[in-house]
Coordinates of N, CA and C in Angstrom, one line a residue:
Chain P
K153 N 65.8 26.0 49.4 CA 65.0 26.3 47.9 C 65.4 27.8 47.8
Q154 N 65.5 27.8 46.4 CA 65.3 29.0 45.7 C 64.4 30.2 46.0
E155 N 64.4 31.3 46.4 CA 63.3 32.3 46.5 C 63.4 33.7 45.5
V156 N 62.9 34.1 44.8 CA 63.3 35.4 44.0 C 62.3 36.6 44.4
T157 N 62.6 37.6 44.8 CA 62.0 38.5 45.1 C 62.1 39.9 44.1
Q158 N 61.0 40.5 43.9 CA 61.2 41.5 43.0 C 60.4 43.1 43.5
I159 N 61.2 44.0 43.6 CA 60.5 45.1 44.4 C 61.0 46.6 43.3
P160 N 59.6 47.2 42.9 CA 58.6 47.4 43.7 C 57.7 46.5 43.0
A161 N 56.6 45.9 43.4 CA 55.4 45.3 42.8 C 54.8 45.9 41.7
A162 N 54.7 47.4 41.9 CA 54.1 48.1 40.9 C 54.7 49.6 40.7
L163 N 55.0 50.2 39.8 CA 55.3 51.2 39.4 C 54.8 52.3 38.2
S164 N 54.8 53.3 38.5 CA 54.2 54.3 37.5 C 55.1 55.5 37.5
V165 N 55.5 56.0 35.9 CA 56.3 56.7 36.2 C 55.6 57.6 34.9
P166 N 56.1 59.0 34.7 CA 56.0 59.4 33.5 C 56.8 59.2 32.1
E167 N 56.2 59.2 31.1 CA 57.0 59.1 29.9 C 58.6 59.8 29.8
G168 N 59.4 59.0 29.5 CA 60.9 59.9 29.4 C 61.7 59.4 30.4
E169 N 61.0 59.1 31.7 CA 61.7 58.8 32.6 C 63.0 57.7 32.6
N170 N 63.9 57.5 33.2 CA 64.5 56.4 33.6 C 64.4 55.7 34.7
L171 N 64.3 54.5 34.6 CA 63.8 53.2 35.8 C 64.9 52.1 36.1
V172 N 64.6 51.9 37.2 CA 65.5 50.6 37.6 C 64.5 49.9 38.6
L173 N 64.6 48.6 37.7 CA 63.5 47.2 38.4 C 64.6 46.4 39.3
N174 N 64.2 46.0 40.2 CA 65.0 45.3 41.3 C 64.6 43.9 41.5
C175 N 65.7 43.0 41.3 CA 65.3 41.3 41.6 C 66.3 41.0 42.5
S176 N 66.1 40.2 43.2 CA 66.8 39.5 44.7 C 66.5 38.0 44.7
F177 N 67.8 37.3 44.8 CA 67.5 35.7 45.0 C 68.4 35.1 45.8
T178 N 68.1 34.2 46.6 CA 68.5 33.8 47.8 C 70.0 32.8 47.7
D179 N 70.0 31.9 46.5 CA 71.0 31.2 46.3 C 71.7 31.4 45.0
S180 N 72.7 31.8 45.1 CA 73.7 32.1 44.4 C 74.4 31.2 43.3
A181 N 73.8 29.9 43.5 CA 74.4 28.7 42.7 C 73.8 28.8 41.5
I182 N 73.5 29.7 40.3 CA 72.8 29.8 39.2 C 73.6 29.8 38.0
Y183 N 72.8 29.2 37.2 CA 73.5 29.2 35.4 C 73.5 30.5 34.9
N184 N 72.3 31.3 35.1 CA 71.9 32.6 34.4 C 70.4 33.2 35.1
L185 N 70.4 34.3 34.8 CA 69.2 35.3 35.2 C 68.7 35.7 34.0
Q186 N 67.3 35.7 33.7 CA 66.8 36.4 32.4 C 65.5 37.2 33.1
W187 N 65.3 38.6 32.7 CA 64.5 39.1 32.6 C 63.2 39.0 31.2
F188 N 61.9 38.8 32.0 CA 61.0 38.4 30.9 C 59.9 39.6 30.8
R189 N 59.5 40.1 29.9 CA 58.0 40.9 29.5 C 57.0 40.2 29.2
Q190 N 55.9 40.5 30.0 CA 54.6 39.9 30.2 C 53.9 41.2 29.7
D191 N 52.9 40.8 28.4 CA 51.9 41.8 28.1 C 50.4 40.8 28.4
P192 N 49.3 41.6 28.9 CA 48.4 41.3 29.1 C 47.4 40.2 28.1
G193 N 47.2 39.0 28.1 CA 46.7 38.4 27.3 C 47.9 37.5 26.4
K194 N 49.1 37.9 26.7 CA 49.7 36.8 25.9 C 51.1 36.3 26.7
G195 N 51.9 35.6 26.3 CA 52.9 35.0 27.0 C 54.1 35.6 27.1
L196 N 54.9 35.1 27.9 CA 56.3 35.7 28.3 C 57.1 36.0 27.0
T197 N 57.9 37.2 27.0 CA 59.0 37.5 25.9 C 60.3 37.6 26.8
S198 N 61.5 36.8 26.5 CA 62.9 37.3 27.1 C 63.4 38.3 26.5
L199 N 63.7 39.1 27.7 CA 64.3 40.6 26.9 C 65.8 40.5 27.2
L200 N 66.3 39.7 28.3 CA 67.6 39.8 28.3 C 68.0 38.4 29.3
L201 N 69.1 37.9 28.9 CA 69.6 36.7 29.5 C 71.0 37.2 30.0
I202 N 71.2 37.0 31.3 CA 72.7 37.1 31.8 C 73.3 35.9 32.5
Q203 N 74.5 35.3 31.6 CA 75.0 34.3 32.2 C 75.7 34.6 33.6
S204 N 76.2 33.9 34.4 CA 76.2 33.5 35.7 C 77.9 34.3 35.7
S205 N 78.4 34.1 34.5 CA 79.8 34.5 34.8 C 79.7 36.1 34.3
Q206 N 78.7 36.5 33.7 CA 78.7 37.9 33.1 C 78.0 39.1 34.2
R207 N 78.6 40.2 34.3 CA 78.0 41.3 34.9 C 77.1 42.1 34.4
E208 N 76.8 42.2 33.0 CA 75.7 42.7 32.5 C 75.6 42.3 31.1
Q209 N 74.2 42.6 30.6 CA 73.8 42.5 29.1 C 73.1 43.8 28.8
T210 N 73.3 44.1 27.6 CA 72.1 45.3 27.1 C 71.8 44.9 25.6
S211 N 70.1 45.6 25.6 CA 69.8 45.6 24.3 C 68.8 46.7 24.4
G212 N 69.3 47.7 23.2 CA 68.8 48.8 23.2 C 68.4 49.5 24.2
R213 N 67.4 50.3 24.9 CA 67.3 51.0 26.0 C 67.3 50.2 27.2
L214 N 67.5 48.9 27.0 CA 67.7 47.9 28.4 C 68.9 47.5 28.8
N215 N 68.9 47.6 30.0 CA 70.3 47.1 30.5 C 70.1 46.5 31.6
A216 N 70.6 45.2 31.8 CA 70.5 44.3 33.0 C 71.6 44.0 33.4
S217 N 71.9 44.1 34.8 CA 73.0 43.8 35.8 C 73.0 42.6 36.7
L218 N 73.8 41.7 37.0 CA 74.2 40.7 37.7 C 75.3 41.2 38.5
D219 N 75.1 40.6 40.1 CA 75.9 40.8 41.3 C 75.4 39.2 41.5
K220 N 76.0 38.3 41.3 CA 76.0 37.0 41.9 C 76.3 36.9 43.5
S221 N 77.3 37.5 43.7 CA 77.8 37.1 45.2 C 77.1 37.7 46.1
S222 N 75.9 39.0 45.6 CA 75.0 39.3 46.8 C 73.8 39.2 46.6
G223 N 73.2 37.9 45.4 CA 72.2 37.8 44.9 C 70.8 38.7 44.2
R224 N 71.6 39.7 43.7 CA 71.1 41.0 42.9 C 70.7 41.2 41.7
S225 N 69.9 41.7 40.9 CA 69.9 41.8 39.7 C 69.1 43.1 39.5
T226 N 69.4 43.9 38.4 CA 68.9 45.3 38.2 C 68.5 45.2 36.8
L227 N 67.3 45.8 36.5 CA 67.1 46.2 34.8 C 66.8 47.4 35.3
Y228 N 67.4 48.1 34.0 CA 67.7 49.7 33.8 C 67.0 50.0 32.5
I229 N 65.8 50.9 32.5 CA 64.9 51.1 31.0 C 65.5 52.4 31.3
A230 N 65.8 52.9 30.0 CA 66.3 54.1 29.7 C 65.2 54.7 29.0
A231 N 64.8 56.1 29.0 CA 64.0 57.1 28.3 C 62.8 56.2 27.9
S232 N 61.8 55.8 29.1 CA 60.6 54.9 29.2 C 59.7 56.1 28.2
Q233 N 58.6 54.9 27.5 CA 58.1 54.9 26.7 C 56.7 54.2 26.8
P234 N 55.4 54.7 26.7 CA 54.1 53.9 27.0 C 54.4 52.7 26.5
G235 N 54.8 52.2 25.4 CA 55.3 51.3 25.1 C 55.7 49.9 25.6
D236 N 56.5 50.7 27.0 CA 57.2 49.9 28.1 C 56.3 49.3 29.1
S237 N 54.9 49.8 29.0 CA 54.0 49.6 30.2 C 53.4 47.6 30.0
A238 N 54.0 47.1 31.0 CA 53.6 45.8 30.9 C 54.4 45.1 32.5
T239 N 54.4 43.9 32.6 CA 54.8 43.3 34.0 C 56.1 42.7 33.5
Y240 N 57.0 42.7 34.4 CA 58.4 42.4 34.0 C 58.9 41.4 34.9
L241 N 59.3 40.4 34.9 CA 59.8 39.3 35.5 C 60.9 38.8 35.7
C242 N 61.7 38.7 36.8 CA 63.1 38.0 36.6 C 63.0 36.2 36.8
A243 N 63.7 35.8 36.3 CA 63.7 34.3 36.6 C 65.4 33.6 36.4
V244 N 65.7 32.9 37.5 CA 66.9 32.7 37.9 C 66.9 31.2 37.8
N245 N 67.9 30.6 36.8 CA 68.3 29.1 36.3 C 69.2 28.5 36.9
A246 N 68.7 27.4 38.1 CA 69.9 26.8 38.9 C 70.2 25.3 38.3
G247 N 69.5 25.4 37.2 CA 69.5 23.8 36.7 C 68.3 23.3 36.4
N248 N 68.0 23.0 35.0 CA 66.5 22.7 34.4 C 65.3 23.0 34.5
M249 N 65.3 24.3 35.6 CA 64.1 24.8 35.6 C 64.4 26.1 36.2
L250 N 63.2 27.0 36.2 CA 63.4 28.3 36.5 C 62.4 28.9 37.4
T251 N 63.2 29.8 38.4 CA 62.4 30.2 39.7 C 62.1 31.9 39.0
F252 N 60.9 31.8 39.4 CA 60.4 33.3 39.2 C 60.2 34.3 40.2
G253 N 60.2 35.4 39.8 CA 59.7 36.6 41.2 C 58.4 36.9 40.7
G254 N 58.1 37.8 41.7 CA 56.3 38.1 41.5 C 55.9 39.1 40.7
G255 N 57.0 39.5 40.1 CA 56.6 40.5 38.9 C 56.8 41.9 39.6
T256 N 57.4 42.9 38.3 CA 56.9 44.3 38.7 C 55.8 45.1 37.5
R257 N 54.7 45.2 37.9 CA 53.6 45.8 37.0 C 54.1 47.4 36.5
L258 N 55.1 47.9 35.4 CA 54.9 48.8 34.9 C 54.0 49.7 34.2
M259 N 53.6 51.1 34.9 CA 53.1 52.0 33.9 C 53.5 53.1 33.3
V260 N 53.7 53.4 32.2 CA 54.8 54.5 31.7 C 53.3 55.4 31.0
K261 N 52.9 56.6 31.7 CA 52.2 57.6 31.4 C 52.6 58.6 30.3
P262 N 51.6 59.0 29.6 CA 52.1 59.7 28.1 C 52.5 61.1 28.7
Chain D
D245 N 52.9 31.2 12.3 CA 52.4 30.4 13.4 C 53.3 30.5 14.4
A246 N 52.5 30.4 16.0 CA 53.2 30.3 16.7 C 54.0 29.0 17.2
D247 N 55.3 29.2 17.6 CA 56.0 28.0 18.3 C 55.4 26.9 19.2
V248 N 54.5 27.5 20.0 CA 54.1 27.3 21.5 C 52.7 27.4 21.4
T249 N 51.9 26.5 21.3 CA 50.3 26.9 21.4 C 49.7 26.0 22.5
Q250 N 48.6 27.0 23.2 CA 47.9 26.4 24.2 C 46.6 26.1 23.9
T251 N 45.6 25.3 24.2 CA 44.1 25.4 23.9 C 43.5 24.5 25.1
P252 N 42.3 25.5 25.9 CA 41.8 26.4 24.8 C 42.5 27.7 25.7
R253 N 42.5 29.0 25.1 CA 42.7 30.2 25.7 C 42.2 30.7 26.6
N254 N 41.0 30.6 27.0 CA 40.0 30.8 28.1 C 39.1 29.9 28.3
R255 N 38.8 29.4 29.4 CA 37.9 28.5 30.0 C 37.3 28.8 31.1
I256 N 35.7 28.7 31.5 CA 35.2 28.7 32.5 C 34.6 27.3 33.0
T257 N 34.4 27.1 34.1 CA 34.2 25.7 34.5 C 33.4 25.9 36.0
K258 N 32.9 24.8 36.1 CA 32.2 24.5 37.4 C 33.2 23.6 38.6
T259 N 33.2 23.7 39.7 CA 33.5 23.0 40.8 C 33.4 21.5 40.6
G260 N 34.2 20.7 40.4 CA 33.9 19.3 40.2 C 34.3 18.8 39.3
K261 N 34.3 19.6 38.1 CA 35.0 19.0 36.7 C 35.9 18.6 36.2
R262 N 36.1 18.2 35.3 CA 37.4 17.3 34.8 C 37.9 18.3 33.5
I263 N 39.0 18.7 33.8 CA 39.4 19.7 32.9 C 40.8 19.4 32.3
M264 N 41.1 19.6 30.8 CA 42.5 19.3 30.4 C 42.5 20.5 29.4
L265 N 43.8 20.7 29.9 CA 44.4 21.8 28.9 C 45.7 21.2 27.8
E266 N 45.8 21.7 26.8 CA 46.6 21.1 25.8 C 47.9 21.9 25.5
C267 N 48.5 21.5 25.3 CA 50.0 22.4 24.7 C 50.8 21.3 23.7
S268 N 50.9 22.2 22.5 CA 51.9 21.8 21.7 C 52.6 22.7 21.2
Q269 N 53.8 21.7 20.7 CA 55.0 22.7 20.2 C 55.5 22.5 19.2
T270 N 56.1 23.1 18.0 CA 56.6 22.8 16.5 C 58.2 23.8 17.0
K271 N 58.6 23.5 18.1 CA 60.5 23.9 18.0 C 61.3 22.7 18.1
G272 N 60.6 21.6 18.5 CA 61.3 20.0 18.2 C 62.1 20.1 19.8
H273 N 61.7 20.7 20.8 CA 62.3 20.5 21.9 C 61.8 19.5 22.4
D274 N 62.7 18.9 23.5 CA 62.6 17.8 24.4 C 61.4 18.0 25.5
R275 N 61.9 19.1 26.2 CA 61.5 19.3 27.3 C 60.5 20.3 27.2
M276 N 59.3 20.0 28.2 CA 58.2 20.5 28.3 C 58.0 20.9 29.6
Y277 N 57.1 22.0 30.1 CA 56.6 22.7 31.4 C 55.4 22.9 31.3
W278 N 54.8 23.1 32.7 CA 53.6 23.6 33.0 C 53.6 24.1 34.3
Y279 N 53.5 25.5 34.5 CA 52.9 26.7 34.9 C 51.9 27.6 35.5
R280 N 52.0 27.8 36.7 CA 50.3 28.5 37.0 C 50.9 29.6 37.4
Q281 N 50.4 30.7 37.1 CA 50.5 32.1 37.3 C 49.2 33.0 38.5
D282 N 49.6 33.3 39.4 CA 48.5 33.8 40.3 C 49.0 35.2 40.4
P283 N 47.9 36.2 40.7 CA 48.9 37.7 40.9 C 49.4 38.1 41.7
G284 N 50.8 38.6 41.4 CA 51.7 38.7 42.5 C 52.7 37.5 42.8
L285 N 52.7 36.4 42.4 CA 53.2 35.3 42.5 C 54.1 35.0 41.5
G286 N 54.3 35.6 40.5 CA 55.1 35.1 39.3 C 54.7 33.5 39.3
L287 N 55.5 32.8 38.4 CA 54.9 31.5 37.7 C 55.8 30.4 38.9
R288 N 54.8 29.4 39.1 CA 55.1 28.1 39.5 C 54.8 27.0 38.8
L289 N 56.1 26.0 39.1 CA 56.2 25.3 38.4 C 55.3 23.9 38.7
I290 N 54.6 23.4 37.9 CA 53.5 22.5 38.4 C 53.8 21.0 38.0
Y291 N 54.4 20.6 36.6 CA 54.6 19.4 36.4 C 55.9 19.7 35.1
Y292 N 56.7 19.2 35.0 CA 57.8 18.9 33.9 C 57.9 17.8 33.1
S293 N 58.4 17.7 32.1 CA 58.8 16.5 31.1 C 60.1 16.6 30.6
F294 N 60.9 15.9 30.6 CA 62.3 16.0 29.9 C 62.2 15.0 28.5
D295 N 61.4 13.9 28.5 CA 61.2 13.6 27.2 C 59.9 12.7 27.3
V296 N 59.6 12.0 26.3 CA 58.2 11.2 26.2 C 58.0 10.3 27.5
K297 N 59.2 9.7 28.0 CA 58.8 8.8 29.2 C 59.3 9.3 30.6
D298 N 59.3 10.7 30.3 CA 59.8 11.6 31.8 C 58.8 12.5 32.2
I299 N 58.3 12.5 33.5 CA 57.3 13.1 34.4 C 57.9 13.5 35.3
N300 N 57.9 14.6 35.9 CA 58.6 14.7 37.1 C 57.4 16.0 37.7
K301 N 57.4 15.8 39.1 CA 56.5 16.8 39.9 C 57.2 18.1 40.1
G302 N 56.1 19.4 40.1 CA 57.0 20.6 40.5 C 57.0 21.1 41.4
E303 N 56.7 22.1 41.9 CA 56.5 22.9 43.2 C 55.2 22.8 43.6
I304 N 53.9 22.8 43.0 CA 52.8 22.6 43.3 C 52.0 21.6 42.3
S305 N 52.3 20.2 42.7 CA 51.7 19.5 41.4 C 50.3 18.7 42.1
D306 N 49.9 18.9 43.4 CA 48.7 18.5 43.9 C 47.4 19.1 43.3
G307 N 46.7 18.3 42.9 CA 45.2 18.7 42.4 C 45.3 18.5 40.7
Y308 N 46.7 18.1 40.4 CA 46.9 18.1 38.7 C 47.5 16.8 38.2
S309 N 47.4 16.4 37.0 CA 47.9 15.4 36.5 C 48.7 15.6 35.2
V310 N 49.3 15.0 34.4 CA 49.9 15.5 33.2 C 50.1 14.2 32.2
S311 N 50.3 14.6 30.8 CA 50.3 13.1 30.0 C 51.3 13.9 28.9
R312 N 52.3 13.0 28.5 CA 53.4 13.6 27.4 C 52.7 12.4 26.0
Q313 N 51.7 12.9 25.3 CA 51.4 12.0 24.5 C 52.6 11.8 23.4
A314 N 53.4 12.7 23.2 CA 54.2 12.6 22.0 C 55.5 13.6 22.4
Q315 N 56.3 13.7 21.6 CA 57.4 14.8 22.1 C 56.7 16.2 21.9
A316 N 55.8 16.7 21.0 CA 55.5 17.5 20.4 C 53.9 18.1 21.7
K317 N 53.5 17.2 22.1 CA 52.1 17.3 23.1 C 52.6 17.0 24.5
F318 N 52.1 18.0 25.2 CA 52.1 17.6 26.5 C 50.6 18.3 27.3
S319 N 50.0 17.5 28.0 CA 48.6 18.1 28.2 C 48.8 18.1 29.9
L320 N 48.0 19.0 30.4 CA 47.6 19.6 32.3 C 46.2 18.8 32.2
S321 N 45.9 18.0 33.5 CA 44.4 17.8 33.5 C 44.4 18.1 35.0
L322 N 42.9 19.0 35.2 CA 42.7 18.8 36.4 C 41.4 18.0 36.9
E323 N 41.5 16.8 37.8 CA 40.7 16.0 37.9 C 39.5 16.3 38.4
S324 N 39.3 17.1 39.1 CA 38.1 17.6 39.9 C 38.6 19.0 40.3
A325 N 37.8 20.1 39.3 CA 38.4 21.4 39.5 C 37.9 22.0 40.9
I326 N 38.6 23.0 41.5 CA 38.4 23.1 42.9 C 38.5 25.2 42.2
P327 N 37.7 25.7 43.1 CA 38.0 27.4 42.5 C 39.4 27.8 43.2
N328 N 40.0 27.5 43.9 CA 41.4 28.0 44.1 C 42.3 27.5 43.1
Q329 N 42.0 26.9 42.0 CA 42.6 26.6 40.8 C 42.5 27.5 39.7
T330 N 41.8 28.7 40.0 CA 41.5 29.6 39.4 C 42.8 30.4 38.9
A331 N 43.3 30.4 37.6 CA 44.8 31.0 37.5 C 45.1 31.2 36.1
L332 N 46.2 31.6 35.6 CA 46.5 31.7 34.4 C 47.4 30.7 34.2
Y333 N 47.5 29.8 33.3 CA 48.2 28.7 33.2 C 49.2 28.4 31.8
F334 N 50.4 28.3 31.9 CA 51.5 28.4 31.0 C 52.0 27.0 30.6
C335 N 52.3 27.0 29.3 CA 53.3 25.6 28.8 C 54.4 26.3 28.4
A336 N 55.5 25.8 28.5 CA 57.0 26.1 28.1 C 57.4 25.0 27.6
T337 N 58.4 25.2 26.7 CA 59.5 24.2 26.3 C 60.9 24.8 26.5
S338 N 62.0 23.8 26.5 CA 63.3 24.2 26.2 C 64.1 23.1 25.5
D339 N 65.4 23.6 25.2 CA 66.4 22.7 24.2 C 67.3 22.2 25.2
P340 N 67.1 20.7 25.3 CA 68.3 20.1 26.3 C 69.9 20.2 25.8
R341 N 69.9 20.6 24.6 CA 71.2 20.7 23.7 C 71.8 22.2 24.0
T342 N 71.1 23.0 24.7 CA 71.5 24.3 25.1 C 72.5 23.8 26.3
S343 N 73.6 24.7 26.2 CA 74.6 25.0 27.2 C 73.7 25.6 28.6
P344 N 73.6 25.2 29.8 CA 73.0 25.6 31.1 C 73.1 26.8 31.0
S345 N 74.1 27.5 30.8 CA 74.4 29.2 30.8 C 73.6 29.7 30.2
T346 N 73.3 29.3 28.9 CA 72.3 30.0 28.3 C 70.6 29.6 28.2
D347 N 70.7 28.6 28.8 CA 69.7 27.6 28.5 C 68.1 28.9 29.2
T348 N 67.4 28.6 28.2 CA 66.3 29.6 28.1 C 64.5 28.8 28.3
Q349 N 63.6 29.3 28.3 CA 62.4 28.6 28.0 C 61.5 29.6 27.0
Y350 N 61.0 28.9 26.1 CA 60.1 29.4 25.2 C 58.6 29.2 25.5
F351 N 57.6 30.2 25.9 CA 56.6 30.2 26.3 C 55.4 30.4 25.5
G352 N 54.0 29.3 25.8 CA 52.7 29.5 25.1 C 52.3 31.0 25.7
P353 N 51.0 31.2 25.0 CA 50.6 32.6 25.3 C 49.3 32.6 26.5
G354 N 49.4 31.3 27.1 CA 48.5 30.8 28.3 C 47.2 30.6 28.1
T355 N 46.5 30.0 29.2 CA 45.3 29.6 29.4 C 44.8 30.3 30.5
R356 N 43.7 31.2 30.1 CA 43.0 31.5 31.5 C 41.8 30.3 31.9
L357 N 42.2 30.3 33.3 CA 41.3 29.0 33.4 C 40.1 29.9 34.7
T358 N 38.9 29.9 35.1 CA 38.2 30.5 36.0 C 37.3 29.1 36.5
V359 N 37.4 28.8 37.9 CA 36.4 27.8 38.2 C 35.5 28.4 39.4
L360 N 34.4 28.1 39.0 CA 33.1 28.9 39.7 C 32.8 28.0 41.0

């Protein structure tokens, strides 16, 4: 059974800092890995999707990496802003369904 | 208008009551999903449906049932609600025509359910 773990569970940083969120998974037989953002009272927004054959994806200040063999992914956020405050979820797709980690709750202080 | 909508957005009910949560989508996707989210546990799959005639149990289906009334509608029912079903519930859709390597899901805004 696939298990996905995110560390840390919560993180508070001052504005402007670069930060890294971690995601690990137990079964490397995946099609892709996604990072989602969740804001209170709203659904999930897909940030980045990394296919199993890829090593990384970038979107603006976000960079996600994937090391499938070691079962790890990181989400790097550059020059953090208060608007980045949200919960970040990673999810692996091993075929037809997603398995989610518990999320990292990020607070960026002005 | 949102592509995936859920009703109600918030619901407070009492133990033993029957509750139905509804999901509608305008994306034209065949696949639909119901998840629940508890603090610190991410999202866990309750039921999923790959077309109108297909219903499958997910990781935590006990105490829940679903109905796929049409391609665009997928309802989740709690026949006799209990307090530990208090959670945030999400509906999602996906397109089976998408390659598995780029397959993703599109989520509704969620329903916050409280069972007293």
